[in-house]
Amino acid sequence: MALTTIEPPPPPTPEPFAAPPKVVTTPCDPWPRPYYLEDGLRRVAPYHFTYNTNAKERWRGREILDIFRDEFRDRPEDYYKDAIDTGKIQVNGQPVPSTFAKIKNGDVISHTLHRHEPPVTAEAIGIVHEDDDMIVINKPAGVPVHPAGRYNYNSVVEIMRAERSHQWNPLPCNRLDRLTSGVMFIGKHKKAAEKLTDQLVGRTVRKEYVARVRGEFPEGDVICEQPILQISPKLGLNRVRANGKQAKTVFKRLAYYPPTPPNTTNGTTPAEPKQGYSIVRCLPLTGRTHQLRVHLQFLGHPITNDPIYANRRVFGPALGLHASSASDDEDIMTRLSRMGKEEHASAVAYEDEMVEEYNRKKAEKLTGERCGVCQTPLYSDPGAHELGIYLHARKYADAGGKWSYETALPEWALPPLGQDGPVEGTRESDPLAVELEGAGD
């Protein structure tokens, strides 16, 4: 009998690899950047932009409209609903079937919008030191470090890129709050940035700030070790809580200046509150978000123009003095969320009626007008008091003495006309009574 050879069947053809879906549009990247300077402000002409966001863990299983309503403060809920319905918001490059669609692990959310950035100060980014590895800058108050929220090109990273070259990639090593000014380190290349970042993480860098606070701050070293908890990431609210993260700050008063008469000076700046104010040196031994602002509020001496922690309309007459309970969190968040919408934006409500009225008129607020392109509600320009707070990172130094960088005292920390007070930095012979070792995690 003849043998019949049977060929084995061919292996199954693999299914073609499915490439990830494309986003709605490629994010635009206008060059040169659409900056223009006007009225002492750096402005950005409105432009179309698509930003893409990987689904965060806390978003998984949630409806897309709920995510935009709860996590993004830039636009009202009706805008986000319309953007989903009209395809301006997409998931994995595809229109969303409804506002009830739920987000899954691995989803990429794209949002194309006509972007309106708030103006920031036209003050230049100061250069404290520069070499082949690092640029030490003096960051102006009111300018965020990275693109975030309503800010994109009006950020330290983008402004520096615009000044140097489109291909240059500045690498911030430390971060200051948008409203805070002072010393920052910008790496010119990855290795240099990693080296300094390791020092910061290893807590071998001594940091000194200066703040202008309400009232007569006590003399001598004042140590605050209250733990801090983030209450609302959307509103940027942090408070003292027993279940918060460990935090430690040492403060020392540099000067106290009594109140000026209850009027305005030359019609452009308000008088100080009735309590007068103090200039305080601050040494943070941990790096919690809003640590200095929260600790100063807890001690009863918030930064005088802090739009959150010195705001009587939000915290009431006591301004959170020694408050560590969650009992009023919901009320505080409700009042804080109204700032800039029903009420004047973030303006500090002093007990002095003339100062409060000044801030109300000069504050950023909704104008009632809308953009002719996208119908976005438009804001007025921020007041001078909203472009930053009286908190300045004055000095960063290697704990071993290898390097030290500092700036001059900011103008708001200098003594008023006709009064005596510090006009330069603190002396090395006048250190705070504290060591970096054992300061906590």
XYZ file of C-alpha atoms in Angstrom:
441
model
C 0.000 0.000 0.000
C 1.373 3.352 -0.989
C 1.951 5.836 1.751
C 0.330 9.257 1.425
C 2.170 12.199 2.894
C -0.122 14.665 4.635
C 1.243 18.155 5.003
C 0.612 19.769 8.388
C -1.880 22.609 8.316
C -0.361 26.106 8.108
C -0.251 28.092 11.355
C -3.143 30.487 11.831
C -2.596 33.956 10.453
C -2.144 36.367 13.368
C -4.587 39.227 13.566
C -3.045 42.529 12.512
C -1.778 44.703 15.360
C -4.253 47.431 16.182
C -2.433 50.732 16.536
C -3.617 53.067 19.284
C -6.308 55.430 18.024
C -5.305 58.933 17.070
C -6.373 61.908 19.130
C -8.788 64.520 17.879
C -6.117 66.811 16.481
C -2.433 67.299 16.982
C -1.878 69.913 19.722
C -0.999 73.186 18.057
C 2.363 74.669 18.867
C 2.487 78.249 17.611
C 5.946 79.713 17.210
C 6.851 82.334 18.122
C 4.619 82.120 21.149
C 1.566 84.421 20.985
C 2.766 86.743 23.768
C 2.248 90.460 23.953
C 2.949 92.905 26.788
C 0.319 95.418 27.825
C -0.488 97.358 31.022
C 2.345 95.669 32.916
C 1.026 92.195 32.058
C 2.254 89.353 29.849
C -0.738 88.322 27.772
C -1.350 85.389 25.435
C -3.612 85.827 22.413
C -6.409 83.167 22.458
C -5.621 80.062 20.383
C -7.018 76.593 19.638
C -5.400 73.730 21.497
C -5.934 70.008 22.112
C -4.705 68.509 25.335
C -4.586 64.774 25.943
C -4.856 63.201 29.391
C -4.360 59.584 30.408
C -7.147 58.412 32.696
C -6.107 58.830 36.319
C -6.754 55.969 38.717
C -9.414 57.931 40.585
C -11.298 58.505 37.302
C -11.760 54.843 36.445
C -15.392 53.749 36.452
C -16.663 57.341 36.691
C -18.876 59.110 34.146
C -16.973 61.488 31.909
C -19.144 64.528 32.655
C -18.721 63.971 36.390
C -14.954 63.928 35.933
C -14.878 67.248 34.067
C -17.361 68.867 36.460
C -15.500 67.780 39.609
C -11.858 67.906 38.507
C -11.687 70.930 36.198
C -12.587 74.437 37.285
C -11.818 76.241 34.020
C -15.303 76.000 32.456
C -18.877 75.537 33.762
C -20.643 72.172 33.588
C -22.849 73.273 30.662
C -19.722 73.902 28.580
C -18.362 70.406 29.235
C -21.743 68.820 28.415
C -21.843 70.646 25.078
C -18.195 69.773 24.361
C -18.979 66.070 24.848
C -22.120 66.279 22.683
C -20.325 68.134 19.857
C -17.153 66.019 19.823
C -14.750 68.578 21.292
C -14.155 66.034 24.039
C -13.305 62.534 22.817
C -12.038 59.282 24.307
C -9.369 57.318 22.456
C -9.905 59.495 19.383
C -13.600 58.683 19.113
C -16.696 60.741 19.951
C -18.241 59.929 23.317
C -21.676 58.278 22.981
C -23.134 60.169 25.950
C -22.235 62.208 28.996
C -22.833 59.062 31.055
C -20.023 57.103 29.364
C -17.628 55.650 31.926
C -13.852 55.950 31.773
C -11.711 52.791 31.810
C -8.095 52.021 32.551
C -5.890 53.036 29.604
C -8.328 55.565 28.151
C -6.933 58.765 26.663
C -9.235 61.764 26.994
C -8.778 64.538 24.420
C -10.225 68.033 24.715
C -9.994 70.576 21.901
C -10.814 74.104 22.987
C -10.286 77.754 22.255
C -7.877 78.561 25.038
C -7.972 81.817 26.993
C -5.001 82.145 29.332
C -5.014 84.561 32.274
C -2.375 87.278 32.072
C 0.632 87.192 34.391
C 3.094 89.859 35.410
C 5.311 91.251 32.672
C 8.233 91.149 35.124
C 11.144 89.260 33.611
C 12.417 85.968 35.012
C 15.568 87.038 36.851
C 18.850 85.138 36.470
C 20.683 84.665 39.786
C 23.383 82.338 38.394
C 24.056 80.391 35.197
C 26.671 77.841 34.156
C 26.875 74.912 31.739
C 24.646 72.732 33.909
C 22.170 74.919 35.731
C 20.273 78.201 35.680
C 19.277 79.634 39.064
C 16.322 81.968 38.524
C 14.311 84.417 40.571
C 10.761 83.407 39.657
C 8.260 86.272 39.549
C 5.146 85.872 41.683
C 1.982 84.761 39.924
C 3.675 82.677 37.205
C 3.197 78.884 37.449
C 6.235 76.666 36.923
C 4.605 74.154 34.555
C 1.586 74.438 32.240
C -1.447 73.635 34.390
C -5.114 74.559 34.558
C -5.804 77.858 32.798
C -2.072 78.478 32.253
C -0.008 77.037 29.426
C 2.342 79.419 27.619
C 2.176 81.755 30.635
C 4.414 79.422 32.657
C 8.087 79.512 33.619
C 8.942 76.557 31.367
C 7.294 78.030 28.270
C 8.476 81.604 28.839
C 12.084 80.427 29.159
C 11.732 78.226 26.083
C 10.348 81.193 24.137
C 13.337 83.308 25.204
C 15.976 80.716 24.269
C 14.780 78.321 21.550
C 11.915 76.053 20.620
C 14.148 72.963 20.943
C 15.456 73.840 24.419
C 13.873 71.865 27.253
C 14.177 73.555 30.661
C 14.107 71.051 33.547
C 12.820 72.549 36.828
C 14.400 70.868 39.864
C 12.224 72.448 42.555
C 8.694 73.799 42.400
C 7.232 76.953 43.865
C 3.511 77.675 44.089
C 2.231 79.921 41.324
C 1.690 82.815 43.728
C 5.139 82.477 45.341
C 8.294 84.171 44.061
C 11.941 83.358 44.539
C 14.844 80.988 43.939
C 14.326 78.114 41.514
C 16.768 75.748 39.806
C 16.427 74.973 36.086
C 18.553 72.107 34.800
C 20.043 72.470 31.319
C 20.335 68.716 30.909
C 18.969 65.587 32.576
C 22.062 64.648 34.567
C 22.354 68.077 36.192
C 18.650 68.141 37.026
C 18.777 64.673 38.569
C 21.798 65.579 40.706
C 20.131 68.587 42.304
C 16.771 66.818 42.581
C 18.492 64.036 44.535
C 19.844 66.648 46.949
C 16.385 68.139 47.421
C 14.787 64.727 47.957
C 17.596 63.748 50.321
C 16.933 66.939 52.298
C 20.503 68.171 52.221
C 19.430 71.615 51.007
C 18.607 74.440 53.410
C 15.656 76.591 52.278
C 14.783 80.014 53.631
C 11.680 82.040 52.816
C 10.480 85.460 53.852
C 6.793 86.311 54.346
C 4.712 89.356 55.211
C 2.015 88.357 57.689
C -0.914 89.899 59.533
C -0.391 91.395 62.961
C 2.510 91.395 65.398
C 4.251 88.038 65.096
C 5.880 86.805 68.355
C 9.593 87.352 68.847
C 12.078 84.494 69.057
C 11.981 81.136 67.288
C 8.438 79.855 66.754
C 8.182 76.174 65.788
C 5.033 74.737 64.205
C 4.781 70.956 63.804
C 1.121 70.591 62.816
C 0.414 67.851 60.206
C -1.158 68.980 56.929
C -3.883 67.269 54.869
C -5.060 68.106 51.354
C -8.783 68.848 51.589
C -9.556 69.767 47.955
C -7.071 69.412 45.060
C -9.504 71.260 42.789
C -9.646 74.340 45.014
C -6.066 74.072 46.260
C -7.172 73.868 49.889
C -4.986 72.319 52.586
C -5.580 72.389 56.336
C -4.099 71.230 59.629
C -5.378 67.738 60.448
C -4.225 65.083 62.903
C -4.349 62.486 60.087
C -2.338 64.671 57.690
C 1.293 64.384 56.657
C 4.032 65.368 59.086
C 5.143 68.980 58.641
C 7.577 71.204 60.516
C 8.443 74.871 60.087
C 10.547 77.272 62.148
C 9.677 80.979 62.025
C 11.462 84.099 63.276
C 10.213 87.670 63.161
C 12.510 90.103 61.389
C 10.410 93.247 61.847
C 7.003 94.528 62.901
C 5.418 97.605 61.310
C 2.353 99.174 62.976
C -0.706 100.079 60.897
C -0.863 103.137 58.679
C -3.831 105.555 58.714
C -7.028 104.084 57.193
C -6.765 105.500 53.696
C -5.172 104.648 50.378
C -1.792 105.868 49.257
C -1.676 107.769 45.939
C -4.812 105.923 44.792
C -2.934 102.860 43.582
C -2.182 100.762 46.676
C -4.332 100.092 49.742
C -3.420 100.840 53.323
C -2.482 97.949 55.587
C -5.089 96.344 57.881
C -5.578 97.817 61.342
C -3.293 95.235 62.955
C -0.163 96.232 61.104
C 2.098 93.526 59.714
C 5.300 91.584 60.374
C 8.134 90.398 58.154
C 8.900 86.796 59.098
C 11.756 84.493 58.160
C 10.559 80.930 57.459
C 12.582 77.725 57.450
C 10.523 74.743 56.198
C 12.007 71.428 57.327
C 9.482 69.431 55.312
C 7.988 70.159 51.911
C 4.205 69.865 52.142
C 1.933 71.711 49.733
C 1.080 75.191 51.099
C 3.048 74.330 54.249
C 4.123 77.868 55.125
C 0.734 79.349 54.249
C -1.164 76.767 56.331
C 1.166 76.950 59.336
C 1.093 80.751 59.383
C -2.713 80.707 59.252
C -2.859 78.162 62.083
C -0.636 80.426 64.202
C -3.017 83.347 63.640
C -0.723 85.283 61.296
C -1.667 84.404 57.697
C 0.152 86.031 54.797
C -1.578 89.382 54.483
C -2.698 89.061 50.853
C -3.189 85.287 50.691
C -6.357 84.791 48.589
C -7.238 81.566 50.421
C -5.868 81.509 53.936
C -6.300 85.229 54.774
C -9.802 85.484 53.322
C -12.442 86.343 55.908
C -15.250 85.593 53.445
C -14.000 82.010 53.346
C -12.734 81.319 56.888
C -14.659 83.853 58.969
C -13.329 86.383 61.498
C -10.946 83.949 63.221
C -9.279 83.047 59.895
C -8.730 79.430 60.919
C -6.741 80.227 64.061
C -5.790 76.887 65.706
C -8.455 75.125 63.602
C -7.858 71.395 63.146
C -11.390 70.002 62.796
C -13.171 68.887 59.615
C -16.529 70.186 60.852
C -16.548 73.284 58.622
C -14.725 71.903 55.558
C -17.832 71.723 53.359
C -18.851 75.318 54.170
C -15.330 76.572 53.516
C -15.099 74.778 50.156
C -18.494 76.162 49.112
C -17.479 79.720 49.937
C -14.080 79.306 48.313
C -15.605 77.955 45.076
C -17.700 81.135 44.735
C -14.650 83.369 44.626
C -14.253 84.716 41.101
C -17.792 83.801 40.073
C -20.581 85.285 42.199
C -17.999 87.330 44.156
C -14.767 89.127 43.342
C -12.065 86.613 42.499
C -9.742 85.608 45.309
C -9.604 89.118 46.761
C -8.638 89.194 50.399
C -11.469 90.511 52.571
C -9.725 92.600 55.204
C -11.487 93.989 58.242
C -10.719 97.474 56.912
C -13.690 98.414 54.716
C -11.689 100.776 52.514
C -9.092 98.103 51.783
C -11.818 95.562 51.038
C -13.549 97.958 48.655
C -10.254 98.631 46.903
C -9.658 94.920 46.382
C -13.214 94.352 45.176
C -12.808 96.925 42.402
C -9.339 95.755 41.357
C -10.042 91.990 41.475
C -10.389 89.553 38.595
C -14.033 88.623 38.086
C -16.443 87.509 35.377
C -17.347 90.466 33.167
C -20.597 89.090 31.745
C -19.059 89.104 28.257
C -18.323 86.029 26.136
C -15.722 85.148 23.523
C -17.015 85.641 19.977
C -15.304 82.408 18.850
C -16.157 79.893 21.590
C -18.646 81.726 23.843
C -16.392 81.241 26.865
C -17.265 83.650 29.719
C -14.519 86.270 29.938
C -12.729 87.555 33.030
C -11.416 91.008 33.785
C -7.708 91.521 34.440
C -6.506 90.456 37.879
C -5.660 93.135 40.399
C -2.065 93.707 41.430
C -2.751 91.924 44.738
C -3.832 88.794 42.825
C -0.636 88.412 40.803
C 1.201 86.983 43.783
C 1.347 86.760 47.546
C 3.856 88.059 50.050
C 5.886 84.853 50.174
C 9.363 84.675 48.669
C 11.908 81.820 48.484
C 14.905 83.973 49.290
C 17.739 81.481 49.732
C 18.698 77.895 48.901
C 22.003 76.533 50.218
C 23.818 73.211 50.360
C 23.794 71.990 53.953
C 27.500 71.188 53.641
C 28.368 74.704 52.507
C 29.328 73.807 48.917
C 26.998 76.366 47.320
C 24.470 79.030 48.218
C 22.165 81.222 46.100
C 19.996 84.051 47.319
C 18.083 87.098 46.103
C 17.575 90.556 47.516
C 14.586 91.106 49.769
C 11.457 91.757 47.697
C 10.093 95.280 47.733
C 7.121 94.376 49.944
C 9.524 93.169 52.690
C 11.426 96.471 52.907
C 10.563 98.932 55.682
C 7.897 101.538 54.905
C 9.050 105.061 54.179
C 10.365 106.704 57.330
C 10.600 103.481 59.381
C 13.606 101.363 60.326
C 13.864 97.683 59.452
C 15.963 95.093 57.592
C 16.884 96.018 54.029
C 19.209 93.095 53.347
C 19.252 89.380 54.097
C 19.705 87.875 57.528
C 23.244 87.398 58.782
C 24.845 83.968 58.923
C 25.608 84.745 62.571
C 21.859 84.943 63.257
C 20.695 81.407 62.385
C 17.460 79.820 63.478
C 17.907 77.413 66.373
C 17.214 74.248 64.390
C 19.142 71.546 62.554
C 18.203 69.735 59.352
C 18.889 66.301 60.859
C 15.914 64.596 62.424
C 13.433 67.074 61.012
C 11.061 64.368 59.791
C 10.223 62.760 56.483
